[in-house]
Structures are given as structure tokens and as C-alpha cells.
Short mmCIF file of C-alpha atoms in Angstrom, two decimals:
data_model
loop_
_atom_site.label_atom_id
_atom_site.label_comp_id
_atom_site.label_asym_id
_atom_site.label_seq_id
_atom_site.Cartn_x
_atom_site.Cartn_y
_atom_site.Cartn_z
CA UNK L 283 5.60 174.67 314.13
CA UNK L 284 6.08 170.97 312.94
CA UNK L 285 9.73 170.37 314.12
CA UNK L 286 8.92 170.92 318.02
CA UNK L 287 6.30 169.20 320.14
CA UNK L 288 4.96 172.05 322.31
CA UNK L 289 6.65 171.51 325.75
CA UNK L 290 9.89 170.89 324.42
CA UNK L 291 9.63 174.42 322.46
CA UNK L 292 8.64 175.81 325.43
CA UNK L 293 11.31 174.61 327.57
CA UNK L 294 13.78 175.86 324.97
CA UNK L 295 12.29 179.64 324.47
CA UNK L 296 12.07 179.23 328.25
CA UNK L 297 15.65 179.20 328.38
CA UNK L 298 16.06 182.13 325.79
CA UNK L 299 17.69 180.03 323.49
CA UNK L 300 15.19 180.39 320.64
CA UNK L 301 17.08 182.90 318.48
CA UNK L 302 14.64 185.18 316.77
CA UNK L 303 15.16 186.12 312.96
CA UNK L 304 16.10 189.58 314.02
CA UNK L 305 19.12 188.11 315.63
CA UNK L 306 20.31 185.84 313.34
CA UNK L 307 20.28 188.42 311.03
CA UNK L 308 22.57 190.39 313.21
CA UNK L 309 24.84 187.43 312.91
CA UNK L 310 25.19 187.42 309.62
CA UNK L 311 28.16 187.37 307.89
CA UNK L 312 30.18 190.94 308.09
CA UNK L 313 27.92 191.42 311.54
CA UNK L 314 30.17 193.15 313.89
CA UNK L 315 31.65 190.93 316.45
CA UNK L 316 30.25 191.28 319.93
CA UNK L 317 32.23 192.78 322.74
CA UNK L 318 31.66 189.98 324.99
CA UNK L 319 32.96 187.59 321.74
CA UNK L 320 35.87 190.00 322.21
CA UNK L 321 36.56 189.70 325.78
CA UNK L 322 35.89 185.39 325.49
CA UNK L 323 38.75 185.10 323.01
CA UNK L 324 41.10 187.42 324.79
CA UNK L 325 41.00 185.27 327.69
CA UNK L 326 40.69 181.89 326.54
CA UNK L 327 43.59 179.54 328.12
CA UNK L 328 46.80 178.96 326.27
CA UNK L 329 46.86 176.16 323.74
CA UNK L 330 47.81 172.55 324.60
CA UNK L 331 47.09 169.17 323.76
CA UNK L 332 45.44 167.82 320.82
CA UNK L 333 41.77 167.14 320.10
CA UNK L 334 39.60 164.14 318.70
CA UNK L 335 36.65 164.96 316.49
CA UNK L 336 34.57 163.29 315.61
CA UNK L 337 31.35 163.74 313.00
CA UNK L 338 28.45 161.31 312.54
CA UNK L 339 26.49 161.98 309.12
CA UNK L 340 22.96 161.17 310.06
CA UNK L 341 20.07 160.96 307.86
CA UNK L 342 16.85 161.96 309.59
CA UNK L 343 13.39 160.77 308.22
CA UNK L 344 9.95 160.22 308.13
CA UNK L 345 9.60 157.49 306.09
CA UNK L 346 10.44 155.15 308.23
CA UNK L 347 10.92 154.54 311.86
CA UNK L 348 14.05 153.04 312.47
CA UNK L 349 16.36 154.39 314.46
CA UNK L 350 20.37 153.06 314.36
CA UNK L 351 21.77 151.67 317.19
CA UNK L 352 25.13 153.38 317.05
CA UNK L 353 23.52 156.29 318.05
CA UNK L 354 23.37 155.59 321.42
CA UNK L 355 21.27 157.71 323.80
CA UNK L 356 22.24 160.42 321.17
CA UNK L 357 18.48 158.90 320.02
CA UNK L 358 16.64 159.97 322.86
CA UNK L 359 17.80 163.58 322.17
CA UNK L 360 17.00 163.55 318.48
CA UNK L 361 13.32 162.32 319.41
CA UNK L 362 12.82 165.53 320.12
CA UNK L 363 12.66 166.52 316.35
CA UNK L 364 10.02 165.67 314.67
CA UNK L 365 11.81 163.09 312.73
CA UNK L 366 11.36 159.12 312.92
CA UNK L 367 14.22 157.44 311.57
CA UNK L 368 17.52 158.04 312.49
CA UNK L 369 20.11 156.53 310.02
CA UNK L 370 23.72 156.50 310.21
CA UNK L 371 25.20 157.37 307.09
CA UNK L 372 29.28 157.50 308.12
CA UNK L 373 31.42 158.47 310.98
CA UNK L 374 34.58 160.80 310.56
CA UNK L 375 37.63 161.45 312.81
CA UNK L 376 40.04 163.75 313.06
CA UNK L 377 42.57 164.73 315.39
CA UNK L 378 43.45 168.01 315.84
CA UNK L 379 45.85 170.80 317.35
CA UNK L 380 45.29 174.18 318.37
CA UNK L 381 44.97 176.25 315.25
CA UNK L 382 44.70 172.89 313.26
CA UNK L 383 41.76 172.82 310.45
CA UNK L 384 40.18 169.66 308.75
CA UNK L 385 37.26 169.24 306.59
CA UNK L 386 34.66 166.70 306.87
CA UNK L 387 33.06 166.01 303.48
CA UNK L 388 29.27 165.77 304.28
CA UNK L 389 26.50 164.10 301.68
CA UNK L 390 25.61 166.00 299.59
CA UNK L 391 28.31 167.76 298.74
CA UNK L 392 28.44 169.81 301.52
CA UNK L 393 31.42 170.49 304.03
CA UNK L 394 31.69 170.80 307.71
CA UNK L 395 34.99 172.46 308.54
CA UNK L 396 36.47 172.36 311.98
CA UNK L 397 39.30 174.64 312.99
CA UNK L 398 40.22 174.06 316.66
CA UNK L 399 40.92 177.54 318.28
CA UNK L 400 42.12 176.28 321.65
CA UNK L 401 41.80 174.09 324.67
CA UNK L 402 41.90 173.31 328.18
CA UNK L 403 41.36 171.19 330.63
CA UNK L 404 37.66 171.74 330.51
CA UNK L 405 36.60 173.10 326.97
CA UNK L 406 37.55 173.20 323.20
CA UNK L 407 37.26 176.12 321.52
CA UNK L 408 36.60 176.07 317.84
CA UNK L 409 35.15 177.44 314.76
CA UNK L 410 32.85 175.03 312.73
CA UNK L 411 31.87 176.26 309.45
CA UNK L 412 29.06 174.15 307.10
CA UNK L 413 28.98 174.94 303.57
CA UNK L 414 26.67 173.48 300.57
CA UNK L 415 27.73 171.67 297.23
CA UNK L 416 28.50 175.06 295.64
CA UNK L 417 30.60 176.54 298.38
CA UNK L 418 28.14 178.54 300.07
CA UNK L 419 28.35 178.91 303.87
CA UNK L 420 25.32 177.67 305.66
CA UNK L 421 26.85 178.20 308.91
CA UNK L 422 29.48 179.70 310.46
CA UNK L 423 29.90 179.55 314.13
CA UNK L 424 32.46 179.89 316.93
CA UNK L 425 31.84 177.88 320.44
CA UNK L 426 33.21 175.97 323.38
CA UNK L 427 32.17 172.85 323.91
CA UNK L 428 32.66 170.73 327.25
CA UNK L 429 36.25 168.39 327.32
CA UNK L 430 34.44 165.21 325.40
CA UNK L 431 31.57 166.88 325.23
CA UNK L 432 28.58 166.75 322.20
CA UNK L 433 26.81 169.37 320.17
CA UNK L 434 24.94 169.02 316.83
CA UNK L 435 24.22 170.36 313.93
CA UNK L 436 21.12 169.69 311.67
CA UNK L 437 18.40 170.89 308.97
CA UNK L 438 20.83 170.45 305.72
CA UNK L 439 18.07 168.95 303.37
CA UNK L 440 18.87 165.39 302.19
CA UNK L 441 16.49 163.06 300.54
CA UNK L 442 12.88 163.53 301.81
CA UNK L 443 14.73 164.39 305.34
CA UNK L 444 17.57 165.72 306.44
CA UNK L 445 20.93 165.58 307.70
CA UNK L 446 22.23 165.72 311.36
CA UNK L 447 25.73 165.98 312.69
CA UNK L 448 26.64 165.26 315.90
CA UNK L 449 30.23 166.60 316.73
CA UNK L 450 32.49 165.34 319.43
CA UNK L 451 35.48 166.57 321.00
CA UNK L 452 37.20 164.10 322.89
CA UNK L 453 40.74 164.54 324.40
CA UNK F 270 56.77 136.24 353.61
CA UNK F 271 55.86 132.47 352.84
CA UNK F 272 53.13 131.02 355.59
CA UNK F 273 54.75 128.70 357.92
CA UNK F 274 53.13 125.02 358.49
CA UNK F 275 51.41 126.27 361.53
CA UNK F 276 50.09 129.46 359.28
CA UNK F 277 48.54 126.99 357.09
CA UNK F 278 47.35 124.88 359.71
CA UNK F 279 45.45 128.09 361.38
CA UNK F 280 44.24 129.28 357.81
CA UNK F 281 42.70 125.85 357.00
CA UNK F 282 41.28 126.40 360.97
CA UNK F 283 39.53 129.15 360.32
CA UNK F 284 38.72 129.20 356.68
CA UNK F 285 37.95 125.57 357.04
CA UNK F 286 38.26 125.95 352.72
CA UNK F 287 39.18 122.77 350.75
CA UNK F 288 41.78 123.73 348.89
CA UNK F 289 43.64 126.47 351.30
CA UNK F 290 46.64 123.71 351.40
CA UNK F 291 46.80 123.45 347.84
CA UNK F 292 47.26 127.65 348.05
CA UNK F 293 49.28 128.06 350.85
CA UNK F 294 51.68 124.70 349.80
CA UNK F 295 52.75 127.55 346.67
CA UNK F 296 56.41 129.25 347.04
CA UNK F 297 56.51 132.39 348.43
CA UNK F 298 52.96 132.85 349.03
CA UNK F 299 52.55 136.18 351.10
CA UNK F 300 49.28 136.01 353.23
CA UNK F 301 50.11 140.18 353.73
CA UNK F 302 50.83 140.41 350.23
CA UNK F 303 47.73 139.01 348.98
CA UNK F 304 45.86 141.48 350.33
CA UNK F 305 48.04 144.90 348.49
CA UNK F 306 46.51 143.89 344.78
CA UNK F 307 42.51 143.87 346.17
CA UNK F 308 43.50 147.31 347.35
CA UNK F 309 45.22 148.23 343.74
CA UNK F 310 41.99 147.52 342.36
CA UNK F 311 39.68 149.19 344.89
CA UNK F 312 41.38 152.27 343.74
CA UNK F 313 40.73 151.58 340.34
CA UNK F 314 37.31 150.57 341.00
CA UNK F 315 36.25 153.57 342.97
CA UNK F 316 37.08 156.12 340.27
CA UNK F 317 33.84 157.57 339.55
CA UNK F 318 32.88 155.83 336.43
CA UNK F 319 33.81 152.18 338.03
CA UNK F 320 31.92 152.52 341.53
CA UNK F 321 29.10 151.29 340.67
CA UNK F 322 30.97 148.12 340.03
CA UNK F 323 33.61 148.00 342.83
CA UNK F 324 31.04 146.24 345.74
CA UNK F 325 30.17 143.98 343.53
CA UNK F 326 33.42 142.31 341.94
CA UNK F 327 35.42 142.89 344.99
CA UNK F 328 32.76 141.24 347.18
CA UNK F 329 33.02 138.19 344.85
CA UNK F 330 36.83 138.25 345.37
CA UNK F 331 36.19 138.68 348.98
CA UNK F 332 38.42 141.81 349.28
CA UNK F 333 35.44 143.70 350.34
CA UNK F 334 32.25 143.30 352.05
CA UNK F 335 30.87 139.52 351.16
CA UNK F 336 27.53 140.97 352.08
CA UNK F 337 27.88 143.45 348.86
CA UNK F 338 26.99 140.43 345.75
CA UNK F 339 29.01 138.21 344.02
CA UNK F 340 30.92 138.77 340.92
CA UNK F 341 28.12 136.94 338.70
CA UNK F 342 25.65 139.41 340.70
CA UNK F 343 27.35 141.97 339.56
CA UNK F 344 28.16 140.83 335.91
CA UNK F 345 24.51 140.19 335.43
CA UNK F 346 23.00 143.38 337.29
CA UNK F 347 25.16 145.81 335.77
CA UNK F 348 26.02 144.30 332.57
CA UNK F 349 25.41 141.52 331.54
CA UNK F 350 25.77 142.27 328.01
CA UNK F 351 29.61 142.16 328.32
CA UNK F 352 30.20 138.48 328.77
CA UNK F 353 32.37 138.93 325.48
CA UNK F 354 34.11 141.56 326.71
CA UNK F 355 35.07 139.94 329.92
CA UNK F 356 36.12 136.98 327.72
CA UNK F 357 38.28 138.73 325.46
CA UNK F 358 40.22 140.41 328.49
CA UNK F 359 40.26 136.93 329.97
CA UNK F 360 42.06 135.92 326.58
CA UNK F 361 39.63 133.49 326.42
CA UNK F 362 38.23 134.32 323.11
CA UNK F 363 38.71 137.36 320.57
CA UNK F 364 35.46 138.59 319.55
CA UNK F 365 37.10 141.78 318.32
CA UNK F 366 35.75 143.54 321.59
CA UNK F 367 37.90 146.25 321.30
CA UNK F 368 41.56 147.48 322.68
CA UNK F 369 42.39 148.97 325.87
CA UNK F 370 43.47 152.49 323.96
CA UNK F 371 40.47 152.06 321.97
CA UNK F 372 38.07 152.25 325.43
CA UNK F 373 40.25 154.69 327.08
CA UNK F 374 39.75 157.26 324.68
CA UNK F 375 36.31 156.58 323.76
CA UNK F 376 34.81 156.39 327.64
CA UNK F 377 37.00 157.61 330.22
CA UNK F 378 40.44 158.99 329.43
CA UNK F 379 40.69 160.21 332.62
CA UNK F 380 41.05 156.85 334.41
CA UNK F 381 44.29 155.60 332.46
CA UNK F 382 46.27 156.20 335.71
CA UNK F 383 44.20 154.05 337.95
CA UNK F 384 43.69 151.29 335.41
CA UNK F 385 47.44 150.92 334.74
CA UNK F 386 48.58 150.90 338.14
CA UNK F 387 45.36 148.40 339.34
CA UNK F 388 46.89 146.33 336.39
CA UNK F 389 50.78 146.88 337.84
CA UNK F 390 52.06 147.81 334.23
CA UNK F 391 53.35 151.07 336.05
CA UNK F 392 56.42 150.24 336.11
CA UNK F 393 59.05 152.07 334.18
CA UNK F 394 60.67 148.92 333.31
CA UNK F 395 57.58 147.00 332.06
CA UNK F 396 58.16 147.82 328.35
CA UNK F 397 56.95 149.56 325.87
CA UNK F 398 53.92 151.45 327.31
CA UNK F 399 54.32 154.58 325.31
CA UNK F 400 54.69 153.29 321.96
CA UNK F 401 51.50 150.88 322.59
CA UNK F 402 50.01 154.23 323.75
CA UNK F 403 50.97 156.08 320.64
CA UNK F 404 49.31 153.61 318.53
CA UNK F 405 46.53 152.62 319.94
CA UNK F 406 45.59 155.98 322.04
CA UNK F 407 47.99 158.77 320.65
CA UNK F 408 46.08 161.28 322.38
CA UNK F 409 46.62 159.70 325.83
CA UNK F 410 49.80 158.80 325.65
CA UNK F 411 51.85 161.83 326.76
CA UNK F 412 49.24 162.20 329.59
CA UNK F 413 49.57 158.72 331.18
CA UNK F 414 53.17 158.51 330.73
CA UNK F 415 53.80 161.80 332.18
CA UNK F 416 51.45 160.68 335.39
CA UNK F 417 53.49 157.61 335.53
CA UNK F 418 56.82 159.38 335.80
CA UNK F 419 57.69 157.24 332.47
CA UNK F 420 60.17 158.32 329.94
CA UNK F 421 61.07 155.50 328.40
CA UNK F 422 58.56 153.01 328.90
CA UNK F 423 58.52 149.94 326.59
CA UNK F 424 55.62 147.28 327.47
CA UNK F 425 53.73 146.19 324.20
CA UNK F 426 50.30 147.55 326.06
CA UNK F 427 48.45 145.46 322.89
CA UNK F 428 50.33 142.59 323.57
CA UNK F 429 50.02 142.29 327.34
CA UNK F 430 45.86 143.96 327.39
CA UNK F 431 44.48 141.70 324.33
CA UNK F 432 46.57 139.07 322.69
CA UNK F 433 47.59 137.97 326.19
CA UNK F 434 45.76 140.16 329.21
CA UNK F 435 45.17 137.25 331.40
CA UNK F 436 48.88 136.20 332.01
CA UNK F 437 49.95 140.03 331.60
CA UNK F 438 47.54 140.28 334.46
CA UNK F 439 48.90 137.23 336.13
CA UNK F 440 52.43 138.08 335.81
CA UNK F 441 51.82 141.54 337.17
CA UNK F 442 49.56 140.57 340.57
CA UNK F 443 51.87 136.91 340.80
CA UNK F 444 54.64 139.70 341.34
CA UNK F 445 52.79 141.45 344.11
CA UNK F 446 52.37 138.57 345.49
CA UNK F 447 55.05 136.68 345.39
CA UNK F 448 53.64 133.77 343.94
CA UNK F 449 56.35 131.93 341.56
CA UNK F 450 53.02 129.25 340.35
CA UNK F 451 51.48 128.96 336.86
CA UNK F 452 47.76 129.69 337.64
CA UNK F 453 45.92 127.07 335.94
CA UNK F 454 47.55 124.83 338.20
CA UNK F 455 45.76 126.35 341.03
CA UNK F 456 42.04 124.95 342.58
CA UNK F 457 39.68 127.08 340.79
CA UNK F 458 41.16 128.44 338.08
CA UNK F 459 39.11 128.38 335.05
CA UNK F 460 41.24 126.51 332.36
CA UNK F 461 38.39 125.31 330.38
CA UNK F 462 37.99 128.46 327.98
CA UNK F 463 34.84 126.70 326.57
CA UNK F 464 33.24 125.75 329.36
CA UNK F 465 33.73 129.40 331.00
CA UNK F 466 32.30 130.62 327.53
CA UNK F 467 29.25 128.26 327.92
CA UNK F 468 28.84 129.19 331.36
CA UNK F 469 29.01 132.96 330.63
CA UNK F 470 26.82 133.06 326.90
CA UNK F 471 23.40 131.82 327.91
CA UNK F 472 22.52 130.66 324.46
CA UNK F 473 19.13 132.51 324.34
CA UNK F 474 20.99 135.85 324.79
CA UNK F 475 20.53 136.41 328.27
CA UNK F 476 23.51 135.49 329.74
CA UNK F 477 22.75 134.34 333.58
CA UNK F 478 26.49 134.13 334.80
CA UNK F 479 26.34 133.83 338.25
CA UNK F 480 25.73 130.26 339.37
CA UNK F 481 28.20 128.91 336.52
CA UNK F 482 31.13 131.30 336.91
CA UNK F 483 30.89 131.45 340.84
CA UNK F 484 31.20 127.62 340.26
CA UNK F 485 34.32 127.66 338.31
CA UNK F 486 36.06 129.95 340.44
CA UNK F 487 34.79 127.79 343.44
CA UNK F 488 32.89 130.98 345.03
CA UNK F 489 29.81 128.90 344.80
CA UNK F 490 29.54 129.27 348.51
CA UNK F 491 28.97 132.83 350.25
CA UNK F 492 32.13 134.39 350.42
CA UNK F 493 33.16 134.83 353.65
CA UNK F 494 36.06 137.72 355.30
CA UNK F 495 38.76 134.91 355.10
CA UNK F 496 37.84 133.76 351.77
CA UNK F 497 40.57 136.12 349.94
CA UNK F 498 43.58 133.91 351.60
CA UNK F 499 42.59 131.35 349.39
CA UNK F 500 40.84 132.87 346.07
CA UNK F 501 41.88 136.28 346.65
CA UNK F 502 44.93 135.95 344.23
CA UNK F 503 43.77 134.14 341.39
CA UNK F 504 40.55 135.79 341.12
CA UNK F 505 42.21 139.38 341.54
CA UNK F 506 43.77 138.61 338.25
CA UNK F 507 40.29 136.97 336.69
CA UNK F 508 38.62 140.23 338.44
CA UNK F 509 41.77 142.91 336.93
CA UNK F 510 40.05 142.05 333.84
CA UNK F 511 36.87 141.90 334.26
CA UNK F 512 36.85 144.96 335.78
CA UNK F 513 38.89 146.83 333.31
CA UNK F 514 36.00 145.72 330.75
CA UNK F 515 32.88 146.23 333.02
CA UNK F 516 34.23 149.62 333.75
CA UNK F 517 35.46 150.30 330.10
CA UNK F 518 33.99 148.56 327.77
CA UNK F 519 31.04 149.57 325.29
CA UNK F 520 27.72 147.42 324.83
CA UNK F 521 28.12 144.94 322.36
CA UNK F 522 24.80 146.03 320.95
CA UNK F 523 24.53 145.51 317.21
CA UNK F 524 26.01 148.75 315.55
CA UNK F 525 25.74 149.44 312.09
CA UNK F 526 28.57 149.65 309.34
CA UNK F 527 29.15 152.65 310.09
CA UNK F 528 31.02 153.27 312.95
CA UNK F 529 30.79 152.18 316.59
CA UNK F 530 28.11 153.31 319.12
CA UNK F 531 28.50 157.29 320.21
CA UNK F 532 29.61 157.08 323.94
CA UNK F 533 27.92 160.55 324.71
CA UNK F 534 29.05 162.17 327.56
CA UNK F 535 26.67 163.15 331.01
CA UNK F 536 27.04 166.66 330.49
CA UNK F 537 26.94 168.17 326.84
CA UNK F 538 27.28 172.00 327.40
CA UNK F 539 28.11 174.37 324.26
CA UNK F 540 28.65 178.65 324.73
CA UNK F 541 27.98 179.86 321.16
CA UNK F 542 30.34 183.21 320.67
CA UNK F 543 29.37 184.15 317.38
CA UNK F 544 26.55 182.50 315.11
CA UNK F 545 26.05 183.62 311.61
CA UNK F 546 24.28 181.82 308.48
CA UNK F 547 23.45 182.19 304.80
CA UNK F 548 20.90 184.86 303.49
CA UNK F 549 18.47 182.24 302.85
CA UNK F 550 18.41 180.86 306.06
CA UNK F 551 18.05 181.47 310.05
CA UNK F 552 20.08 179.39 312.41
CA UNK F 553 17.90 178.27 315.60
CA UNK F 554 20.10 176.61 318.80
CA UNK F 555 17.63 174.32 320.63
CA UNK F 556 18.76 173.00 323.93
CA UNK F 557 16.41 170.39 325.56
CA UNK F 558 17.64 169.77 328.60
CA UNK F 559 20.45 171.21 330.28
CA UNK F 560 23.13 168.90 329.76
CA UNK F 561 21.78 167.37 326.84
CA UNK F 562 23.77 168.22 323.07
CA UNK F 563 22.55 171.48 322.01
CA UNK F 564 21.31 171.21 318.64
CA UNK F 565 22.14 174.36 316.11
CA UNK F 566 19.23 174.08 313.17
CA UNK F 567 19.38 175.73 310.04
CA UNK F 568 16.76 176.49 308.90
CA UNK F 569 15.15 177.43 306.01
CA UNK F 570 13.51 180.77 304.76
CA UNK F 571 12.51 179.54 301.48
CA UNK F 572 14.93 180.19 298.02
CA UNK F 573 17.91 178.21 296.98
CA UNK F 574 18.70 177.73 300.93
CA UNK F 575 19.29 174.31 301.91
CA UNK F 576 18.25 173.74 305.36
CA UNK F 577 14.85 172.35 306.14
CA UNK F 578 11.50 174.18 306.61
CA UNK F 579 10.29 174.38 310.74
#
């Protein structure tokens, strides 16, 4: 395991966050939906407001060690990987309503699209899908994410490294 | 209510400060008064994300406890890397610092109220608030004008925060007052742009405010309890904006083309519903801490997938 230093690997499979391969295969594409997926989206508050997203392209490394300022004290998290440099390639925004899509075009050809679902005063709720240059989804993921809150996500290949995404929902 | 001649006399009494005469001699000074705008922006201060800072900058003004630091304390504790900042909200200088909608949406949205009403631009009269809003902070702008009871607000909030905060600020805490007097032609007021620049950008990057600025708002001495009757006025205005950027503002750290530092949030907490990836590929969700940004990896089984190897 060359992406993890061993405690922080252990913290997360401590916290039964690890998924094994047997359940990402479950969650597949055509997997049936969970019943507690079910019950989430049944309940989840009525629609107001709009939301700010925002998408950093970064290009992780290990040629070099450099790590760009703009990304805050996101750098302390992404230390974590075992990747050195931390370049900022661009920064998207969008703003968004419930039931409002976008597309963020990713290098690389690849696309991260965003389709808010709903929010409240304390979460978003939203689908984020990330496909490659030929239209092929990568990912495809519904989540909540804390009002102004942060999530990433990484491992597209790019260059000798690869790409992470930090996505923010501010509003 | 305007101090009387024997006000004055007991003021310069028991303050035993130069240039009380010089403040109390101004029409329609209200000693009472004076005090209502330190309280506006104790409120604002003590919202969670400026309370850190409200001790310090109200102890310079001498609203609060004069034990607590002085304003330079406080600028060069907590951060002294906003001497720009402070400037630009001072109208002192433009160093493209940012806009008030700009720092309200990026850091703390949820403090619009407080800010606006510490700066007195609640009024429904003031002017254009909600278009300002709408252009530079669309997102907010229904929210702050609905918690200002605003319908119609029209105050050019670009106008009165950037091209001209300090005499927006003036105007606004001059009102509470009662004060009719320009400011610069009050003891203390720091006229000289440059020289407050010089004092505040120590020119090997470590800016050491507090002897010069305390000087040039004549707080070189320890503020005392009875110290606001004379400074309390002009430096709630110099403090307004000070404030406003201490609490608001972003470092001015070099940033790259690319966009402006991420302001990421304390808590960063995701609940994944539904997860799915490509055949090629396994999606892992690595969470390092709890309220750090979970991190969904793709990663790749080997093929034409295009996420990276573990």
C-alpha cells in the first residue's frame, strides 16, 4: 500500500470507511439502491436557496515538492497521500438551484458533473458524477455535504500524478 | 445631548486628556451617545468567528477592558498579515484586497447581519443595499435583506465598503453620535494615508503596528475607562473597519493564478448514499480525521481505467 502511511490507513479502516472491492462492486452501476438510500431521499428537506460550487483542479505529484499556496490548510489534508506536490491547475464556480446541473470540464478531458438535489440549512444534497475523455463514468455518487462544507475527489491519472478535486458548497 | 461647559470641564478633570476640549468643543457631541456604536460593534465582534478579536480592538478603543491589549496588539497577534486589508477598508490604499460580498460569501455568510448593523447601513433608507448585494454576493442577498426587514434598500454597498468605507463608516457612527464634524479635523485622526501605510508595512515584511498606529491615533498611552469620551468616536469608525477586515478578510499570502486561497471550513462532514464506479476501477472514501474533507479515490484495477494504482 503506497498511497497511505500506516496510521493514517489505520485510522481510516478503523472507522469502517475503507470500502472493500466486494462493496464497490455492489455499487456498481444498475446495483440496486439501498433501502436506507430510499428512506434518506424521502425525507430530505424541501428545496430552497441556491448553492455555490466550487471545484479546484489539482495536479498531485512526485516530482516535485511544491505545494500551492491557494490551497490553504486543504494541504495538510492532502499530505496524507502519498503525493508531494500539490499544484493548482484552475478553479471553477458555479451557482446552483435545487435540481440545477452544471458541468465542470476537468484536464484531461474528463467531466465532473454536479446536479444539486436539495438543501437546507445544514446540508446540500447532490449527485456528482466524474466521467473520462470518452464519456465513461468513473464515478457516480450521491451525498450530503455540510452547509460550506468540503469533500474531494481524486486518483484520475494525469501526467506522472494525478488529479484531485476538492468540491465546495457554499451558501 | 451636547456636553455643557461644566461637562467638559469635569471630562478634562478626570480624563485629564489633551485634546478632550478639542472633542467635546464639536456640535452635538453626545457623551451617552458615544458609547451606543462601541456596543454596535461588540455585537459584531462577539459573533463566533470575530471573538477572538473583540478584546483586543475594543480595548484599544477603550470600549472594553483597557487591560485586554491594544489595537496594534491585536493587529499584530492575530494578524498581522492584514495591514493591507485594514488599509483598503480604511480607503487608504486599494491593493485589490477584496469586496465586502466577496468575504462574506467566501468566510462567514452567516455574520452579514451583525456586520451591517455594527456598520449602521441597516437602515432601509441607506440605499441601495440589495442591488450591491446582488452583484457582489447574489447568494446573500435575499438572506440579509430579509433579516434587515429591507424591501427596497438602495445603498451602493461597493461604493460605501471599498471605494469610500472610511467616510461610509464615518457618516454612519457621526450619525449615532451626533457629531456634525469632518473627522480629519479631529486630534488623532490619521490623515496622513502614507505615513499610516509606513507605520503599518514594516518594510521587511513583518509588519510591527503597534507603537506607530497607537501613535497616530494618540493611544500611545494605556488606555484608560474614560479614554472612549475622547477617542471613542473616531477610532470606532477607524476600528468598524478594521474589524470588518480582521474578522473577514483572507491572508494576503501569495496565491497562484489560479484562483484565490480555499477558505476550508472547521468541520468537513460528507454521508455518501450511493457510490458506484467504472468496471475497471474501485472507489475507496478515506476520511482522516473526523472533520477533515473526506476524500473519495478511484482507484485503479488495472485495464483502460483511469484512476491511479494504490
Amino acid at each position: 500500500m503506497r498511497l497511505l502511511c500506516r496510521p493514517l490507513l489505520a485510522a481510516a479502516l478503523s472507522l469502517g470507511l475503507l470500502l472493500p472491492a466486494t462493496a464497490a462492486a455492489q455499487q456498481r452501476p444498475g446495483a440496486r439502491e439501498l433501502p436506507a438510500a430510499r428512506a434518506d431521499r424521502t425525507q430530505a428537506p424541501a428545496p430552497v436557496g441556491r448553492v455555490e460550487l466550487q471545484v479546484m483542479v489539482v495536479y498531485a505529484t512526485e516530482a516535485h515538492s511544491n505545494v500551492d499556496p491557494s490551497l490553504g490548510k486543504l494541504a495538510g489534508y492532502l499530505r496524507n497521500l502519498r503525493y508531494t506536490g500539490y499544484e493548482l491547475l484552475s478553479t471553477q464556480k458555479a451557482s446552483l438551484s435545487p435540481d440545477g446541473r452544471t458541468s465542470f470540464n476537468v484536464d484531461g478531458g474528463r467531466k465532473v458533473e454536479v446536479t444539486l438535489l436539495s438543501r437546507d440549512e445544514r446540508r446540500a444534497r447532490m449527485r456528482v458524477e466524474v466521467s473520462d475523455k470518452k464519456g465513461e463514468k468513473l464515478l457516480d455518487t450521491t451525498l450530503s455535504v455540510n452547509r460550506n462544507g468540503t469533500f474531494i475527489v481524486a486518483g484520475p491519472r494525469h501526467k506522472d500524478g494525478i488529479l484531485v478535486l476538492p468540491l465546495t458548497a457554499t451558501y | 445631548m451636547p456636553l455643557t461647559r461644566q461637562e467638559h470641564l469635569e471630562l478634562l478633570a478626570t480624563d485629564g486628556l489633551a485634546d478632550a476640549a478639542a472633542l467635546a468643543a464639536l456640535p452635538g457631541f453626545d457623551v451617552a451617545a458615544a458609547r451606543r456604536p462601541g456596543r454596535l460593534l461588540a455585537d459584531a465582534l462577539a459573533a463566533p468567528a470575530g471573538l477572538e478579536l473583540a478584546d483586543g480592538v475594543l480595548a484599544a478603543l477603550g470600549i472594553a477592558d483597557p487591560g485586554a491589549g491594544l489595537l496594534g496588539e491585536a493587529l499584530r497577534a492575530d494578524a498581522p498579515e492584514l495591514a493591507d486589508g485594514v488599509l483598503a477598508a480604511l480607503g487608504i490604499a486599494d491593493p485589490g484586497a477584496g469586496l465586502l460580498g466577496e468575504a462574506l460569501r467566501a468566510d462567514a455568510p452567516e455574520l452579514a447581519d451583525d456586520v451591517l448593523a455594527a456598520l449602521g447601513i441597516a437602515d432601509p433608507g441607506a440605499g441601495l443595499l440589495g442591488e450591491a448585494l446582488r452583484a457582489d454576493a447574489p447568494e446573500l442577498a435575499d438572506d440579509v435583506l430579509a433579516a434587515l426587514g429591507i424591501a427596497d434598500a438602495r445603498v451602493d454597498l461597493r461604493g460605501a465598503l471599498h471605494a469610500g468605507p472610511a467616510p461610509a463608516l464615518w457618516d454612519a457612527v457621526a450619525a449615532d453620535l451626533g457629531i456634525e464634524a469632518d473627522p480629519d479635523a479631529l486630534p488623532g485622526w490619521p490623515a496622513d494615508a502614507d505615513l499610516v501605510r509606513a507605520a503599518l508595512v514594516d518594510p521587511r515584511g513583518a509588519p510591527d503596528v503597534a507603537g506607530p498606529v497607537m501613535a497616530r491615533l494618540g493611544l500611545e498611552r494605556p488606555v484608560r475607562r474614560a479614554a472612549p469620551r475622547s477617542y471613542g468616536f473616531a477610532g470606532v469608525a477607524l476600528a468598524a473597519a478594521a474589524a470588518l477586515l480582521l474578522v473577514f478578510t483572507r491572508p494576503l499570502a501569495p496565491l497562484s493564478e489560479a484562483g484565490l486561497a480555499l477558505q476550508l471550513s472547521p468541520i468537513n462532514q460528507v454521508e455518501i448514499e450511493e457510490l458506484s464506479a467504472s468496471e475497471g476501477a474501485m472507489v475507496q472514501v478515506l476520511q482522516f480525521d473526523e472533520n477533515a474533507p473526506t476524500i473519495i479515490f478511484i482507484e485503479d484495477l488495472g485495464g483502460d481505467a483511469e484512476g491511479a494504482t494504490l
